[in-house]
């Protein structure tokens, strides 16, 4: 422990997956904090097999990658944005009508969503009739 001007500081050895369990299966590259937001840069694992939503066949045959920007619950009063690099995969089933699909991370991403399921529970849906 270090003392600085009457303030006691302690070094903490808590890992990111203990602090934010939804990120446990990801490779977290960077966590940056600013006065307005917390930004987390993460990648899905290359060796993980994912099930095709069309037929259920598992695949890890990568077509490409792209970055999704997903809003999550705030930390210390600051909004969290997760810049998540996900894979677009080929379906390995020749009879499946889907050629490719994007992997989803359980508890973190869902198709077409820009907010985590946890944040969607907190933030109400916008009113479309107002």
mmCIF file of C-alpha atoms in Angstrom:
data_model
loop_
_atom_site.group_PDB
_atom_site.id
_atom_site.type_symbol
_atom_site.label_atom_id
_atom_site.label_comp_id
_atom_site.label_asym_id
_atom_site.label_seq_id
_atom_site.Cartn_x
_atom_site.Cartn_y
_atom_site.Cartn_z
ATOM 1 C CA UNK A 1 0.000 0.000 0.000
ATOM 2 C CA UNK A 2 1.058 3.544 -0.698
ATOM 3 C CA UNK A 3 0.220 6.714 1.214
ATOM 4 C CA UNK A 4 -0.123 9.957 -0.688
ATOM 5 C CA UNK A 5 -1.189 13.200 1.004
ATOM 6 C CA UNK A 6 -3.327 11.448 3.587
ATOM 7 C CA UNK A 7 -5.044 9.231 1.006
ATOM 8 C CA UNK A 8 -4.584 5.505 1.270
ATOM 9 C CA UNK A 9 -4.264 3.660 -2.026
ATOM 10 C CA UNK A 10 -4.300 -0.106 -2.452
ATOM 11 C CA UNK A 11 -3.283 -2.183 -5.439
ATOM 12 C CA UNK A 12 -6.063 -4.483 -6.506
ATOM 13 C CA UNK A 13 -5.533 -7.744 -8.374
ATOM 14 C CA UNK A 14 -9.155 -8.329 -9.439
ATOM 15 C CA UNK A 15 -9.375 -9.561 -13.038
ATOM 16 C CA UNK A 16 -11.806 -8.067 -15.555
ATOM 17 C CA UNK A 17 -13.827 -11.299 -15.785
ATOM 18 C CA UNK A 18 -14.498 -11.149 -12.027
ATOM 19 C CA UNK A 19 -15.482 -7.495 -12.229
ATOM 20 C CA UNK A 20 -17.547 -7.830 -15.430
ATOM 21 C CA UNK A 21 -18.530 -11.517 -15.758
ATOM 22 C CA UNK A 22 -20.252 -11.035 -19.150
ATOM 23 C CA UNK A 23 -16.775 -10.408 -20.614
ATOM 24 C CA UNK A 24 -15.301 -13.645 -19.234
ATOM 25 C CA UNK A 25 -15.268 -15.503 -22.562
ATOM 26 C CA UNK A 26 -13.769 -12.595 -24.489
ATOM 27 C CA UNK A 27 -10.249 -11.346 -25.076
ATOM 28 C CA UNK A 28 -10.238 -7.861 -23.552
ATOM 29 C CA UNK A 29 -7.611 -5.727 -25.267
ATOM 30 C CA UNK A 30 -8.098 -2.385 -23.569
ATOM 31 C CA UNK A 31 -10.153 -0.591 -20.951
ATOM 32 C CA UNK A 32 -9.984 3.184 -21.154
ATOM 33 C CA UNK A 33 -11.710 5.665 -18.911
ATOM 34 C CA UNK A 34 -12.458 9.262 -19.584
ATOM 35 C CA UNK A 35 -14.476 11.922 -17.801
ATOM 36 C CA UNK A 36 -17.581 10.926 -19.761
ATOM 37 C CA UNK A 37 -17.363 7.187 -20.577
ATOM 38 C CA UNK A 38 -15.681 3.867 -19.976
ATOM 39 C CA UNK A 39 -14.698 2.187 -23.262
ATOM 40 C CA UNK A 40 -13.844 -1.512 -23.436
ATOM 41 C CA UNK A 41 -12.233 -2.997 -26.542
ATOM 42 C CA UNK A 42 -12.733 -6.761 -26.798
ATOM 43 C CA UNK A 43 -12.603 -9.629 -29.298
ATOM 44 C CA UNK A 44 -14.450 -12.925 -29.450
ATOM 45 C CA UNK A 45 -12.207 -15.966 -29.285
ATOM 46 C CA UNK A 46 -10.933 -17.472 -32.526
ATOM 47 C CA UNK A 47 -11.268 -21.072 -31.315
ATOM 48 C CA UNK A 48 -14.919 -20.869 -30.203
ATOM 49 C CA UNK A 49 -17.487 -22.765 -32.261
ATOM 50 C CA UNK A 50 -20.903 -21.120 -32.654
ATOM 51 C CA UNK A 51 -24.221 -22.631 -33.668
ATOM 52 C CA UNK A 52 -25.879 -21.403 -36.852
ATOM 53 C CA UNK A 53 -29.249 -19.849 -35.936
ATOM 54 C CA UNK A 54 -30.746 -21.338 -39.124
ATOM 55 C CA UNK A 55 -29.917 -25.017 -38.655
ATOM 56 C CA UNK A 56 -28.014 -25.387 -35.377
ATOM 57 C CA UNK A 57 -24.832 -26.710 -37.034
ATOM 58 C CA UNK A 58 -21.718 -25.527 -35.178
ATOM 59 C CA UNK A 59 -19.034 -23.681 -37.113
ATOM 60 C CA UNK A 60 -15.759 -21.843 -36.597
ATOM 61 C CA UNK A 61 -15.087 -21.214 -40.315
ATOM 62 C CA UNK A 62 -14.512 -17.447 -40.396
ATOM 63 C CA UNK A 63 -15.859 -15.314 -43.228
ATOM 64 C CA UNK A 64 -14.830 -11.926 -41.757
ATOM 65 C CA UNK A 65 -14.848 -9.748 -38.637
ATOM 66 C CA UNK A 66 -16.416 -6.424 -37.792
ATOM 67 C CA UNK A 67 -16.789 -4.219 -34.718
ATOM 68 C CA UNK A 68 -20.083 -3.804 -32.884
ATOM 69 C CA UNK A 69 -20.496 -0.881 -30.492
ATOM 70 C CA UNK A 70 -22.657 -2.103 -27.607
ATOM 71 C CA UNK A 71 -23.831 0.110 -24.735
ATOM 72 C CA UNK A 72 -23.756 -1.517 -21.288
ATOM 73 C CA UNK A 73 -24.680 -0.608 -17.718
ATOM 74 C CA UNK A 74 -22.731 2.282 -16.258
ATOM 75 C CA UNK A 75 -19.697 1.911 -13.998
ATOM 76 C CA UNK A 76 -19.175 4.591 -11.373
ATOM 77 C CA UNK A 77 -21.857 6.742 -12.972
ATOM 78 C CA UNK A 78 -20.146 6.684 -16.394
ATOM 79 C CA UNK A 79 -21.760 4.983 -19.396
ATOM 80 C CA UNK A 80 -19.936 1.937 -20.742
ATOM 81 C CA UNK A 81 -19.393 1.276 -24.454
ATOM 82 C CA UNK A 82 -18.023 -2.090 -25.527
ATOM 83 C CA UNK A 83 -16.281 -2.080 -28.906
ATOM 84 C CA UNK A 84 -16.668 -5.773 -29.640
ATOM 85 C CA UNK A 85 -15.024 -7.418 -32.643
ATOM 86 C CA UNK A 86 -17.256 -10.331 -33.680
ATOM 87 C CA UNK A 87 -16.902 -12.931 -36.410
ATOM 88 C CA UNK A 88 -19.169 -13.542 -39.352
ATOM 89 C CA UNK A 89 -19.053 -17.297 -39.867
ATOM 90 C CA UNK A 90 -19.918 -19.580 -42.756
ATOM 91 C CA UNK A 91 -22.530 -22.209 -41.998
ATOM 92 C CA UNK A 92 -20.906 -25.596 -42.597
ATOM 93 C CA UNK A 93 -24.238 -27.257 -43.450
ATOM 94 C CA UNK A 94 -24.646 -27.261 -47.262
ATOM 95 C CA UNK A 95 -28.426 -27.702 -46.897
ATOM 96 C CA UNK A 96 -28.894 -24.653 -44.651
ATOM 97 C CA UNK A 97 -30.533 -21.629 -46.325
ATOM 98 C CA UNK A 98 -28.134 -19.343 -44.444
ATOM 99 C CA UNK A 99 -24.729 -18.954 -45.986
ATOM 100 C CA UNK A 100 -23.253 -16.870 -43.161
ATOM 101 C CA UNK A 101 -24.216 -15.742 -39.691
ATOM 102 C CA UNK A 102 -22.775 -13.481 -36.998
ATOM 103 C CA UNK A 103 -21.822 -14.949 -33.659
ATOM 104 C CA UNK A 104 -23.628 -13.692 -30.572
ATOM 105 C CA UNK A 105 -22.119 -13.494 -27.087
ATOM 106 C CA UNK A 106 -24.485 -14.821 -24.438
ATOM 107 C CA UNK A 107 -25.588 -12.107 -22.009
ATOM 108 C CA UNK A 108 -23.877 -9.406 -24.058
ATOM 109 C CA UNK A 109 -25.193 -9.300 -27.634
ATOM 110 C CA UNK A 110 -28.380 -10.158 -29.483
ATOM 111 C CA UNK A 111 -29.231 -9.704 -33.154
ATOM 112 C CA UNK A 112 -29.797 -6.075 -34.180
ATOM 113 C CA UNK A 113 -29.395 -4.781 -30.609
ATOM 114 C CA UNK A 114 -27.059 -1.936 -29.643
ATOM 115 C CA UNK A 115 -27.611 -2.369 -25.907
ATOM 116 C CA UNK A 116 -26.791 -5.326 -23.687
ATOM 117 C CA UNK A 117 -29.770 -7.235 -22.239
ATOM 118 C CA UNK A 118 -28.849 -5.862 -18.784
ATOM 119 C CA UNK A 119 -29.022 -2.247 -20.015
ATOM 120 C CA UNK A 120 -32.292 -2.881 -21.868
ATOM 121 C CA UNK A 121 -33.851 -3.966 -18.553
ATOM 122 C CA UNK A 122 -32.957 -0.570 -17.067
ATOM 123 C CA UNK A 123 -33.596 1.771 -20.004
ATOM 124 C CA UNK A 124 -37.202 1.880 -21.216
ATOM 125 C CA UNK A 125 -38.028 1.486 -24.895
ATOM 126 C CA UNK A 126 -38.647 4.772 -26.719
ATOM 127 C CA UNK A 127 -42.281 5.698 -27.282
ATOM 128 C CA UNK A 128 -43.172 5.363 -30.971
ATOM 129 C CA UNK A 129 -46.566 7.083 -30.652
ATOM 130 C CA UNK A 130 -45.336 10.232 -28.877
#
